[in-house]
mmCIF file of C-alpha atoms in Angstrom:
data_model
loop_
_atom_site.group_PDB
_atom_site.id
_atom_site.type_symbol
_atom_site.label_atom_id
_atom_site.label_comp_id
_atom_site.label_asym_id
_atom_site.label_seq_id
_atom_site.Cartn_x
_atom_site.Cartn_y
_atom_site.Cartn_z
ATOM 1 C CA UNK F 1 49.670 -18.799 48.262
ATOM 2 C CA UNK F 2 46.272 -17.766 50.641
ATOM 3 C CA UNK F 3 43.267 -19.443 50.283
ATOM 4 C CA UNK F 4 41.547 -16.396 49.025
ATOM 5 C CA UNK F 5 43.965 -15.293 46.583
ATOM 6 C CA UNK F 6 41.838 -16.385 43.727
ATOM 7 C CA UNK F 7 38.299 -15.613 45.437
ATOM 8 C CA UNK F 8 36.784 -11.995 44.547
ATOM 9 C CA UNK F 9 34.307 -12.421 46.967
ATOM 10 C CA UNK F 10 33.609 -14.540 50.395
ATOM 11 C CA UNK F 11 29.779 -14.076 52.037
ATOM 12 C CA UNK F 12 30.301 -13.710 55.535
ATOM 13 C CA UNK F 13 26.603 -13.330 56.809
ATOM 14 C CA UNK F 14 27.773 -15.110 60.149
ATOM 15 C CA UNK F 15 30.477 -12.367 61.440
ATOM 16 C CA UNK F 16 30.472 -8.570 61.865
ATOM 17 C CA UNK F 17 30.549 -7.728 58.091
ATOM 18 C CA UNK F 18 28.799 -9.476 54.999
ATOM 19 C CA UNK F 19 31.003 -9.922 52.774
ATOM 20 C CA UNK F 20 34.868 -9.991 51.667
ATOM 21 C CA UNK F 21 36.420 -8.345 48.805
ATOM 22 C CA UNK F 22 39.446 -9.325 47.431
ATOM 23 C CA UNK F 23 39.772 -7.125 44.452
ATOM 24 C CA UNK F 24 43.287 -8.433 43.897
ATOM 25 C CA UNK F 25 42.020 -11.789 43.131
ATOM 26 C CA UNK F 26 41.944 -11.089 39.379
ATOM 27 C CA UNK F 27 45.521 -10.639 39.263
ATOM 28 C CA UNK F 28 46.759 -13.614 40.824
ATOM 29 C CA UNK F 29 44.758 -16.388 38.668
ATOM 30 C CA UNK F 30 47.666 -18.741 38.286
ATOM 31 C CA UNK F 31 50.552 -16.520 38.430
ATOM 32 C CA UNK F 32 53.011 -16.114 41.303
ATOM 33 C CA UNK F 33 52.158 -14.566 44.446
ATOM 34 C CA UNK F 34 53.514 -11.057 44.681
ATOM 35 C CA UNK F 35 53.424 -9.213 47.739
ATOM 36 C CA UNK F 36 50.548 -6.699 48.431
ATOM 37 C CA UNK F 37 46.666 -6.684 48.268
ATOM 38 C CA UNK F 38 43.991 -5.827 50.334
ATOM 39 C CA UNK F 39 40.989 -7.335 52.181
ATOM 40 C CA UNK F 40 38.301 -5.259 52.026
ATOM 41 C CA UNK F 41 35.270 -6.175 54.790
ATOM 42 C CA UNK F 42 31.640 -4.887 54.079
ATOM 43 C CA UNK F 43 28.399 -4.179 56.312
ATOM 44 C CA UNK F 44 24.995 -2.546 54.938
ATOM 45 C CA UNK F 45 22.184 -2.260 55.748
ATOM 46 C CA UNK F 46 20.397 -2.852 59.418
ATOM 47 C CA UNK F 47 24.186 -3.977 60.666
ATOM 48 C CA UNK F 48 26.049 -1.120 59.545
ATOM 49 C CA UNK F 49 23.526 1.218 60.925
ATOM 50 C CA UNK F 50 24.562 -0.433 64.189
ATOM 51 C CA UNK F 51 28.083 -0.210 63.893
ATOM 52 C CA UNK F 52 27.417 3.669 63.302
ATOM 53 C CA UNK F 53 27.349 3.993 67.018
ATOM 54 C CA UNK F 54 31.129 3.017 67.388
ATOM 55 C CA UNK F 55 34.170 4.450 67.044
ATOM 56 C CA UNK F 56 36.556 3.378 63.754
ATOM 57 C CA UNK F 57 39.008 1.655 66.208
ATOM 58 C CA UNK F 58 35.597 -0.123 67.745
ATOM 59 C CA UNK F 59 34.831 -1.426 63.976
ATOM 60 C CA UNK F 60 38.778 -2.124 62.895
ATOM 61 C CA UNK F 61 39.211 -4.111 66.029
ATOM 62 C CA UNK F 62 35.623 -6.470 65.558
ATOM 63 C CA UNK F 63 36.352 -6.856 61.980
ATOM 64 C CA UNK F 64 39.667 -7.828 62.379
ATOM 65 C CA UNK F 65 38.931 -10.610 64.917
ATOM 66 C CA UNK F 66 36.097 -12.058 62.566
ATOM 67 C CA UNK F 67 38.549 -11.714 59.370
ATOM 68 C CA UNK F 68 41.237 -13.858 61.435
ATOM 69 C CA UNK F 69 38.494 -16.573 62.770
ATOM 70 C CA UNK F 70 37.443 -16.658 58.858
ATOM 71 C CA UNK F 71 41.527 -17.222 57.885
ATOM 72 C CA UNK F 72 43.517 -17.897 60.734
ATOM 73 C CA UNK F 73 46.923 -17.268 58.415
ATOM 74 C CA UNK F 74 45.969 -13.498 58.542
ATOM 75 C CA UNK F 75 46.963 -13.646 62.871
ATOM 76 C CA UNK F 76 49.651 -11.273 63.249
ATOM 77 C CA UNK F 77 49.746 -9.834 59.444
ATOM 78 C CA UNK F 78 46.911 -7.309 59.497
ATOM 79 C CA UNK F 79 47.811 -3.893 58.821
ATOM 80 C CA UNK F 80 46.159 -0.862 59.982
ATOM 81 C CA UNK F 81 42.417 -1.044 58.939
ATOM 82 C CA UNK F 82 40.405 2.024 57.419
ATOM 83 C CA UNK F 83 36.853 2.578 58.107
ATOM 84 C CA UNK F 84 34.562 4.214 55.281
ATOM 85 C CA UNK F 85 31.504 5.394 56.538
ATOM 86 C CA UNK F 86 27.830 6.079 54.111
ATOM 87 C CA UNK F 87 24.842 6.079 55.214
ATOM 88 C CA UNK F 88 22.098 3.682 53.332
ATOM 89 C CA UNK F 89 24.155 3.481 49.807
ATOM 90 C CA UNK F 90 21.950 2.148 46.937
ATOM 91 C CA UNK F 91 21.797 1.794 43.703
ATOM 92 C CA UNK F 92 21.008 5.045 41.627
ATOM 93 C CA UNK F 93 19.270 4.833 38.096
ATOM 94 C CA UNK F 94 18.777 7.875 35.937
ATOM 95 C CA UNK F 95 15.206 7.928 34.470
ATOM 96 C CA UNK F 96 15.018 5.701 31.627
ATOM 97 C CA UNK F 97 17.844 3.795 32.212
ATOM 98 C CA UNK F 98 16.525 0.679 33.966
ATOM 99 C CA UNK F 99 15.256 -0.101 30.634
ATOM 100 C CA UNK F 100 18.929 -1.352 30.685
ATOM 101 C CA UNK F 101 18.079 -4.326 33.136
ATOM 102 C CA UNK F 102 16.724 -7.072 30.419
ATOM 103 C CA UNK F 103 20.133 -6.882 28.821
ATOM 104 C CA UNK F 104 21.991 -7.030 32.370
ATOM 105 C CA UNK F 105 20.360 -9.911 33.509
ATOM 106 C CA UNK F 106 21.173 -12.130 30.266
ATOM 107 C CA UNK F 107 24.517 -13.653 29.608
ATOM 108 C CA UNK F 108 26.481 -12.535 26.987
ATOM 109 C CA UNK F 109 28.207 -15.459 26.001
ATOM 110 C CA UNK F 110 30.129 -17.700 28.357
ATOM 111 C CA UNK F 111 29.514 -14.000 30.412
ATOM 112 C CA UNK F 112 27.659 -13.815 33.404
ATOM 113 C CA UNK F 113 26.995 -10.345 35.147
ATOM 114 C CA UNK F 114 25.760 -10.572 38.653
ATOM 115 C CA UNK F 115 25.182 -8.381 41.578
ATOM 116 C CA UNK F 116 22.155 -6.460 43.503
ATOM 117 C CA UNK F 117 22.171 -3.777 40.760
ATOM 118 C CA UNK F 118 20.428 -5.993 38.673
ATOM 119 C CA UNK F 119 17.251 -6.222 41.262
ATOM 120 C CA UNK F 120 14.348 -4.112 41.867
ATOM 121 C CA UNK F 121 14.971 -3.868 45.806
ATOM 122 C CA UNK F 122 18.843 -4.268 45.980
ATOM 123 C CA UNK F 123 20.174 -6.151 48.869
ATOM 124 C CA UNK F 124 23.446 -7.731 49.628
ATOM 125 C CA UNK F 125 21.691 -11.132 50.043
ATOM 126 C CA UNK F 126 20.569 -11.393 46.588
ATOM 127 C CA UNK F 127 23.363 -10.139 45.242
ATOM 128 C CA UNK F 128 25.180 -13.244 46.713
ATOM 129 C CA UNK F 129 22.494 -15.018 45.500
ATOM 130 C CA UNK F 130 22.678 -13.356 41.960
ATOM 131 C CA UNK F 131 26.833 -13.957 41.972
ATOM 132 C CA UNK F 132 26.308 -17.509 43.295
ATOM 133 C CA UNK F 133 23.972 -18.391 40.146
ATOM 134 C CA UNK F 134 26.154 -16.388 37.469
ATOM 135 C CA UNK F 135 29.313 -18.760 38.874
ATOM 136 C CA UNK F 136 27.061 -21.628 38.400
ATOM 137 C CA UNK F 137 25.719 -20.984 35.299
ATOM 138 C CA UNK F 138 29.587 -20.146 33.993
ATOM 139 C CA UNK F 139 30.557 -23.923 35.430
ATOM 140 C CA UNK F 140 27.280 -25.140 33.470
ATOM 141 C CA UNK F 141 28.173 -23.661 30.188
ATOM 142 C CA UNK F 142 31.653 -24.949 30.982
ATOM 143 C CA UNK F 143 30.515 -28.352 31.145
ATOM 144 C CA UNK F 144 31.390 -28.895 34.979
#
């Protein structure tokens, strides 16, 4: 077992990237650890306009030494990294359909849905923000 092998997400706003995505997370709530998985890293914005001026070896190689001061265990166990370049990347709504946001930004049930798609002005900070609130809100309705 990792320490992020149950966490979707980790907010990095510290290192080279924002965020972590762990988008194996879902399938190893509780069950045994299987090999395989990725760690995907994430910069918008201002800081990935900057990074636009190096090469993908440049990115792999600051990314990588931020991912292994954020979990040490990963020193040695990196595989080759992939780069995935777009420019300024927001959220798109077809006319009429951000008369959908009400509805996104209630729960539905013991459901919370969270992320900067929900905002007028998306940015990665408030969709941590928004994610942090939804997980709270789930603990809440959980009684914790």
């Amino acid at each position: 077992p990792q320490p992020w092998d149950e966490l979707l997400a980790v907010s990095t706003p510290q290192l080279s990237f924002q965020a972590v995505f762990n988008h194996a997370a879902a399938t190893r709530r509780g069950g045994e650890r299987r090999p395989g998985g990725a760690l995907a890293c994430f910069a918008g914005g201002a800081m990935a306009d900057d990074l636009f001026e190096l090469s993908d070896e440049a990115i792999v190689t600051r990314f990588a030494a931020d991912l292994i001061s954020l979990y040490p265990q990963l020193e040695g166990k990196l595989d080759e990294g992939a780069v995935r370049r777009h420019r300024r990347v927001v959220p798109f709504w077809a006319p009429g359909r951000r008369a959908s946001l009400p509805v996104l930004r209630n729960p539905l049930g013991p459901i919370h849905l969270a992320g900067d798609y929900q905002l007028d002005m998306p940015s990665l900070a408030d969709a941590a923000s928004s994610g942090e609130n939804a997980g709270k809100a789930v603990l809440a309705s959980m009684g914790r």
